[in-house]
mmCIF file of C-alpha atoms in Angstrom:
data_model
loop_
_atom_site.group_PDB
_atom_site.id
_atom_site.type_symbol
_atom_site.label_atom_id
_atom_site.label_comp_id
_atom_site.label_asym_id
_atom_site.label_seq_id
_atom_site.Cartn_x
_atom_site.Cartn_y
_atom_site.Cartn_z
ATOM 1 C CA MET A 1 11.718 11.233 7.151
ATOM 2 C CA ARG A 2 10.289 10.013 10.448
ATOM 3 C CA ASN A 3 7.134 11.527 11.938
ATOM 4 C CA ARG A 4 5.468 10.495 15.193
ATOM 5 C CA ILE A 5 1.712 11.026 15.271
ATOM 6 C CA ALA A 6 -0.508 10.631 18.348
ATOM 7 C CA ALA A 7 2.295 8.696 20.062
ATOM 8 C CA PHE A 8 1.533 5.830 17.669
ATOM 9 C CA CYS A 9 4.538 3.713 16.735
ATOM 10 C CA LEU A 10 4.256 4.791 13.081
ATOM 11 C CA SER A 11 6.425 6.584 10.580
ATOM 12 C CA LEU A 12 6.291 8.222 7.150
ATOM 13 C CA LEU A 13 2.703 9.293 6.645
ATOM 14 C CA LEU A 14 1.800 10.343 3.117
ATOM 15 C CA ILE A 15 -1.697 11.416 2.140
ATOM 16 C CA CYS A 16 -2.658 12.658 -1.301
ATOM 17 C CA LEU A 17 -5.861 13.325 -3.216
ATOM 18 C CA LEU A 18 -6.141 11.879 -6.705
ATOM 19 C CA PRO A 19 -8.975 12.915 -9.031
ATOM 20 C CA PHE A 20 -10.045 10.250 -11.517
ATOM 21 C CA SER A 21 -12.336 10.433 -14.516
ATOM 22 C CA PHE A 22 -14.213 7.175 -14.846
ATOM 23 C CA VAL A 23 -16.491 5.710 -17.490
ATOM 24 C CA ASN A 24 -19.483 7.753 -18.611
ATOM 25 C CA ALA A 25 -17.507 10.942 -17.810
ATOM 26 C CA GLN A 26 -18.103 10.470 -14.097
ATOM 27 C CA THR A 27 -15.566 12.179 -11.847
ATOM 28 C CA ASP A 28 -14.605 10.946 -8.417
ATOM 29 C CA THR A 29 -11.752 11.560 -6.002
ATOM 30 C CA LEU A 30 -9.696 8.975 -4.154
ATOM 31 C CA ARG A 31 -7.734 9.879 -1.051
ATOM 32 C CA VAL A 32 -4.609 7.736 -0.835
ATOM 33 C CA MET A 33 -2.531 7.142 2.293
ATOM 34 C CA ALA A 34 0.782 5.297 2.766
ATOM 35 C CA TYR A 35 2.045 4.652 6.281
ATOM 36 C CA ASN A 36 5.037 2.795 7.700
ATOM 37 C CA VAL A 37 3.534 1.347 10.880
ATOM 38 C CA LEU A 38 6.798 0.057 12.368
ATOM 39 C CA TYR A 39 5.925 -3.529 13.400
ATOM 40 C CA TYR A 40 2.297 -2.783 14.255
ATOM 41 C CA GLY A 41 0.921 -6.049 15.620
ATOM 42 C CA ALA A 42 4.282 -7.716 16.131
ATOM 43 C CA ASN A 43 5.245 -9.503 19.321
ATOM 44 C CA PRO A 44 7.046 -8.102 21.290
ATOM 45 C CA HIS A 45 4.951 -4.962 20.941
ATOM 46 C CA CYS A 46 6.571 -1.791 19.663
ATOM 47 C CA GLN A 47 5.537 0.513 22.484
ATOM 48 C CA GLY A 48 2.461 -0.932 24.146
ATOM 49 C CA PRO A 49 -0.696 -3.032 23.737
ATOM 50 C CA ILE A 50 -2.108 -3.600 20.247
ATOM 51 C CA SER A 51 -5.449 -2.223 21.424
ATOM 52 C CA THR A 52 -3.751 1.139 22.007
ATOM 53 C CA TYR A 53 -2.413 1.168 18.449
ATOM 54 C CA HIS A 54 -5.811 0.215 17.058
ATOM 55 C CA ASN A 55 -7.317 3.223 18.771
ATOM 56 C CA TYR A 56 -4.592 5.574 17.486
ATOM 57 C CA LEU A 57 -5.046 4.313 13.929
ATOM 58 C CA LYS A 58 -8.814 4.682 14.266
ATOM 59 C CA GLN A 59 -8.337 8.362 15.147
ATOM 60 C CA ILE A 60 -5.901 8.939 12.283
ATOM 61 C CA VAL A 61 -8.159 7.270 9.710
ATOM 62 C CA ALA A 62 -11.209 9.150 10.992
ATOM 63 C CA PHE A 63 -9.303 12.389 10.401
ATOM 64 C CA ALA A 64 -7.583 11.473 7.104
ATOM 65 C CA ASN A 65 -10.644 9.771 5.565
ATOM 66 C CA PRO A 66 -8.635 7.716 3.035
ATOM 67 C CA ASP A 67 -10.011 5.436 0.315
ATOM 68 C CA ILE A 68 -6.772 3.497 -0.164
ATOM 69 C CA ILE A 69 -4.412 2.742 2.725
ATOM 70 C CA GLY A 70 -1.032 1.073 2.349
ATOM 71 C CA LEU A 71 0.320 -0.049 5.725
ATOM 72 C CA GLU A 72 3.988 -0.938 5.391
ATOM 73 C CA LYS A 73 6.120 -2.815 7.912
ATOM 74 C CA MET A 74 3.252 -4.425 9.781
ATOM 75 C CA GLY A 75 4.185 -7.400 11.894
ATOM 76 C CA SER A 76 4.176 -10.423 9.579
ATOM 77 C CA ILE A 77 0.878 -12.341 9.679
ATOM 78 C CA PRO A 78 0.794 -16.146 9.330
ATOM 79 C CA THR A 79 0.073 -17.168 5.746
ATOM 80 C CA SER A 80 -0.673 -20.810 6.623
ATOM 81 C CA PRO A 81 -0.967 -23.068 9.702
ATOM 82 C CA SER A 82 2.649 -24.137 9.160
ATOM 83 C CA ASP A 83 3.984 -20.569 8.992
ATOM 84 C CA PHE A 84 6.095 -20.194 12.123
ATOM 85 C CA THR A 85 8.007 -17.111 10.934
ATOM 86 C CA ALA A 86 5.130 -14.721 11.667
ATOM 87 C CA THR A 87 5.491 -12.019 14.306
ATOM 88 C CA ALA A 88 1.816 -10.925 14.422
ATOM 89 C CA PRO A 89 -1.180 -13.027 15.464
ATOM 90 C CA LYS A 90 -3.281 -14.996 12.997
ATOM 91 C CA GLY A 91 -5.971 -12.833 11.436
ATOM 92 C CA PHE A 92 -4.329 -9.573 12.475
ATOM 93 C CA GLY A 93 -5.525 -7.897 9.269
ATOM 94 C CA ASP A 94 -9.108 -8.598 10.320
ATOM 95 C CA SER A 95 -8.327 -7.127 13.726
ATOM 96 C CA VAL A 96 -7.123 -3.907 12.076
ATOM 97 C CA LEU A 97 -10.374 -3.779 10.109
ATOM 98 C CA GLN A 98 -12.607 -4.386 13.119
ATOM 99 C CA TYR A 99 -10.965 -2.214 15.735
ATOM 100 C CA ALA A 100 -9.334 0.563 13.690
ATOM 101 C CA LEU A 101 -10.513 1.160 10.127
ATOM 102 C CA ASN A 102 -14.138 0.031 10.229
ATOM 103 C CA ALA A 103 -14.389 1.373 13.746
ATOM 104 C CA ALA A 104 -13.680 4.782 12.211
ATOM 105 C CA PHE A 105 -16.081 4.298 9.272
ATOM 106 C CA ALA A 106 -18.555 1.447 9.686
ATOM 107 C CA ASP A 107 -18.227 -1.368 7.133
ATOM 108 C CA ARG A 108 -16.172 0.737 4.717
ATOM 109 C CA TYR A 109 -12.874 -1.132 4.373
ATOM 110 C CA ALA A 110 -11.537 -4.456 3.174
ATOM 111 C CA TYR A 111 -7.982 -5.558 2.455
ATOM 112 C CA CYS A 112 -6.266 -7.362 -0.389
ATOM 113 C CA PRO A 113 -4.672 -10.795 -0.045
ATOM 114 C CA PHE A 114 -1.061 -10.488 1.021
ATOM 115 C CA THR A 115 2.082 -12.557 0.536
ATOM 116 C CA ASN A 116 5.269 -13.204 2.485
ATOM 117 C CA ALA A 117 7.334 -15.361 0.154
ATOM 118 C CA THR A 118 10.500 -13.877 1.658
ATOM 119 C CA GLN A 119 9.435 -15.021 5.161
ATOM 120 C CA ALA A 120 10.222 -11.552 6.480
ATOM 121 C CA ASP A 121 9.276 -10.443 9.988
ATOM 122 C CA ASN A 122 7.103 -7.703 8.453
ATOM 123 C CA VAL A 123 4.577 -7.389 5.617
ATOM 124 C CA SER A 124 2.699 -4.673 3.744
ATOM 125 C CA LEU A 125 -1.100 -4.716 3.542
ATOM 126 C CA LEU A 126 -3.311 -2.775 1.157
ATOM 127 C CA PHE A 127 -6.697 -1.680 2.499
ATOM 128 C CA TYR A 128 -9.355 -0.085 0.301
ATOM 129 C CA ASN A 129 -12.777 1.514 0.459
ATOM 130 C CA LYS A 130 -14.974 -1.383 -0.665
ATOM 131 C CA GLN A 131 -17.868 0.992 -1.289
ATOM 132 C CA LYS A 132 -15.848 2.578 -4.112
ATOM 133 C CA LEU A 133 -13.371 -0.116 -5.120
ATOM 134 C CA GLY A 134 -13.112 -3.848 -5.599
ATOM 135 C CA PHE A 135 -10.100 -6.181 -5.620
ATOM 136 C CA VAL A 136 -9.243 -8.155 -8.772
ATOM 137 C CA ALA A 137 -5.828 -9.783 -8.339
ATOM 138 C CA ILE A 138 -2.162 -9.477 -7.447
ATOM 139 C CA THR A 139 -0.772 -8.686 -10.900
ATOM 140 C CA SER A 140 2.943 -8.735 -10.166
ATOM 141 C CA SER A 141 5.062 -9.889 -7.254
ATOM 142 C CA TYR A 142 8.772 -9.483 -6.608
ATOM 143 C CA GLU A 143 10.630 -10.778 -3.548
ATOM 144 C CA ARG A 144 13.778 -9.175 -2.180
ATOM 145 C CA ILE A 145 14.057 -8.991 1.646
ATOM 146 C CA THR A 146 10.315 -8.198 1.685
ATOM 147 C CA ASP A 147 7.549 -8.815 -0.877
ATOM 148 C CA PHE A 148 6.736 -6.090 -3.423
ATOM 149 C CA ASN A 149 3.256 -6.602 -4.870
ATOM 150 C CA THR A 150 1.203 -4.808 -7.501
ATOM 151 C CA TYR A 151 -2.538 -4.977 -6.804
ATOM 152 C CA LYS A 152 -5.285 -4.566 -9.388
ATOM 153 C CA LEU A 153 -8.433 -2.773 -8.206
ATOM 154 C CA TYR A 154 -11.529 -1.670 -10.082
ATOM 155 C CA TYR A 155 -13.850 1.265 -9.586
ATOM 156 C CA LYS A 156 -17.427 0.381 -8.610
ATOM 157 C CA ASP A 157 -19.114 2.591 -11.177
ATOM 158 C CA PRO A 158 -22.827 3.104 -10.397
ATOM 159 C CA ASN A 159 -23.644 1.899 -13.930
ATOM 160 C CA LEU A 160 -21.380 -1.152 -13.794
ATOM 161 C CA SER A 161 -24.229 -3.682 -13.868
ATOM 162 C CA THR A 162 -25.519 -2.082 -17.069
ATOM 163 C CA THR A 163 -22.371 -1.055 -18.933
ATOM 164 C CA HIS A 164 -20.075 -3.869 -17.692
ATOM 165 C CA ASP A 165 -17.322 -1.299 -18.015
ATOM 166 C CA THR A 166 -15.126 0.303 -15.405
ATOM 167 C CA THR A 167 -11.713 1.828 -14.698
ATOM 168 C CA PHE A 168 -8.895 -0.284 -13.287
ATOM 169 C CA LEU A 169 -6.328 1.065 -10.846
ATOM 170 C CA TYR A 170 -3.049 -0.630 -9.942
ATOM 171 C CA ILE A 171 -1.293 -0.051 -6.618
ATOM 172 C CA THR A 172 2.329 -1.072 -6.190
ATOM 173 C CA LEU A 173 3.178 -1.224 -2.506
ATOM 174 C CA ASN A 174 6.778 -0.786 -1.401
ATOM 175 C CA HIS A 175 8.859 -1.031 1.709
ATOM 176 C CA ASP A 176 12.462 -0.552 0.624
ATOM 177 C CA GLN A 177 15.512 -1.457 2.639
ATOM 178 C CA SER A 178 16.710 1.238 5.019
ATOM 179 C CA GLY A 179 20.424 1.860 5.437
ATOM 180 C CA SER A 180 21.531 0.597 2.018
ATOM 181 C CA GLU A 181 21.065 2.730 -1.072
ATOM 182 C CA SER A 182 22.405 -0.014 -3.341
ATOM 183 C CA ILE A 183 19.825 -2.523 -2.059
ATOM 184 C CA ARG A 184 17.017 0.022 -2.511
ATOM 185 C CA ASP A 185 18.198 0.630 -6.070
ATOM 186 C CA THR A 186 18.160 -3.101 -6.799
ATOM 187 C CA GLN A 187 14.757 -3.634 -5.205
ATOM 188 C CA ILE A 188 12.967 -0.959 -7.232
ATOM 189 C CA ALA A 189 14.855 -1.690 -10.468
ATOM 190 C CA ASN A 190 13.841 -5.356 -10.284
ATOM 191 C CA GLU A 191 10.312 -4.457 -9.219
ATOM 192 C CA MET A 192 10.035 -2.417 -12.421
ATOM 193 C CA VAL A 193 11.333 -5.359 -14.475
ATOM 194 C CA HIS A 194 8.441 -7.447 -13.142
ATOM 195 C CA ILE A 195 5.943 -4.667 -13.887
ATOM 196 C CA LYS A 196 7.272 -4.328 -17.456
ATOM 197 C CA ASN A 197 6.677 -8.043 -17.958
ATOM 198 C CA HIS A 198 2.952 -7.405 -17.491
ATOM 199 C CA PHE A 199 2.436 -4.075 -19.296
ATOM 200 C CA ILE A 200 3.606 -2.365 -22.474
ATOM 201 C CA HIS A 201 3.263 0.996 -20.716
ATOM 202 C CA LEU A 202 2.187 2.194 -17.297
ATOM 203 C CA PRO A 203 -1.531 1.754 -16.674
ATOM 204 C CA ASN A 204 -3.377 3.789 -14.033
ATOM 205 C CA MET A 205 -0.813 2.988 -11.346
ATOM 206 C CA ILE A 206 0.258 4.407 -8.001
ATOM 207 C CA ASN A 207 3.679 3.341 -6.758
ATOM 208 C CA MET A 208 3.680 4.120 -3.050
ATOM 209 C CA GLY A 209 4.990 3.173 0.362
ATOM 210 C CA ASP A 210 8.103 3.800 2.411
ATOM 211 C CA PHE A 211 11.017 4.095 -0.013
ATOM 212 C CA ASN A 212 13.503 5.032 2.738
ATOM 213 C CA THR A 213 15.244 7.403 0.334
ATOM 214 C CA HIS A 214 17.495 10.189 1.573
ATOM 215 C CA SER A 215 17.342 12.312 -1.590
ATOM 216 C CA SER A 216 15.708 12.424 -5.001
ATOM 217 C CA ASN A 217 19.112 11.656 -6.549
ATOM 218 C CA GLU A 218 19.019 8.025 -5.424
ATOM 219 C CA GLY A 219 18.821 5.398 -8.144
ATOM 220 C CA CYS A 220 15.589 3.866 -6.839
ATOM 221 C CA TYR A 221 13.864 7.245 -7.197
ATOM 222 C CA GLN A 222 15.350 8.069 -10.573
ATOM 223 C CA VAL A 223 14.368 4.707 -12.094
ATOM 224 C CA LEU A 224 10.755 5.679 -11.354
ATOM 225 C CA VAL A 225 10.687 9.353 -12.381
ATOM 226 C CA ALA A 226 13.387 9.389 -15.100
ATOM 227 C CA PRO A 227 13.550 5.913 -16.678
ATOM 228 C CA ALA A 228 15.199 5.248 -20.032
ATOM 229 C CA ASP A 229 11.840 3.874 -21.222
ATOM 230 C CA THR A 230 9.454 6.802 -20.833
ATOM 231 C CA ASN A 231 6.485 4.442 -21.191
ATOM 232 C CA PHE A 232 7.174 3.614 -17.536
ATOM 233 C CA LYS A 233 7.679 7.096 -16.150
ATOM 234 C CA PHE A 234 6.011 7.930 -12.832
ATOM 235 C CA TYR A 235 5.161 11.463 -11.728
ATOM 236 C CA ASP A 236 5.747 12.397 -8.104
ATOM 237 C CA PRO A 237 2.904 14.686 -6.876
ATOM 238 C CA PRO A 238 5.082 16.620 -4.344
ATOM 239 C CA PHE A 239 7.309 17.712 -7.231
#
């Protein structure tokens, strides 16, 4: 599935609304967006200047109004001064915040720490509405061609300072290998092994990104929606 939007060098846009009931019976809604941005920020540029892409993403975010944004296949950002495998400039995540996301909604977004243990030429970044959510930690990480991380967020309940209680939300961000079903199957199967090492059953978790699947019969899809251990069964909103 490959969609071009606003001539931006992006693919696979998924937006969904998720209602959550939080502590003290409060109800809120989170709008979640996953987007393969096809080497956004990488040098050489995908189709034109980065500033052009920033402006396209600003328009898309202003329209979609998401609370959680997973950008997959961004140009890899340096993780240290000695990281010479990066394809995007140092601090590119901050550039996305300044010129795209927070340019659409002033001072709304932040992003989670990212990894690139595989030294891939692309990375996935998780951005979130810091007015609603806070970052806790990377709970699980699996490396196979690219890094697959599970992020732990918490809801900023208005009564948090009094109750010291909240709801946690986990986001697993994926960019599976295109062109090889067997590699995709291995990536997601092993990702789930790492998740099972941290939980006895699925918590509040969204498993999202660009899975590069061609059909719902693929093993990487079935291991999520029809696992042998039903304690780790995901439900796909489109179905």
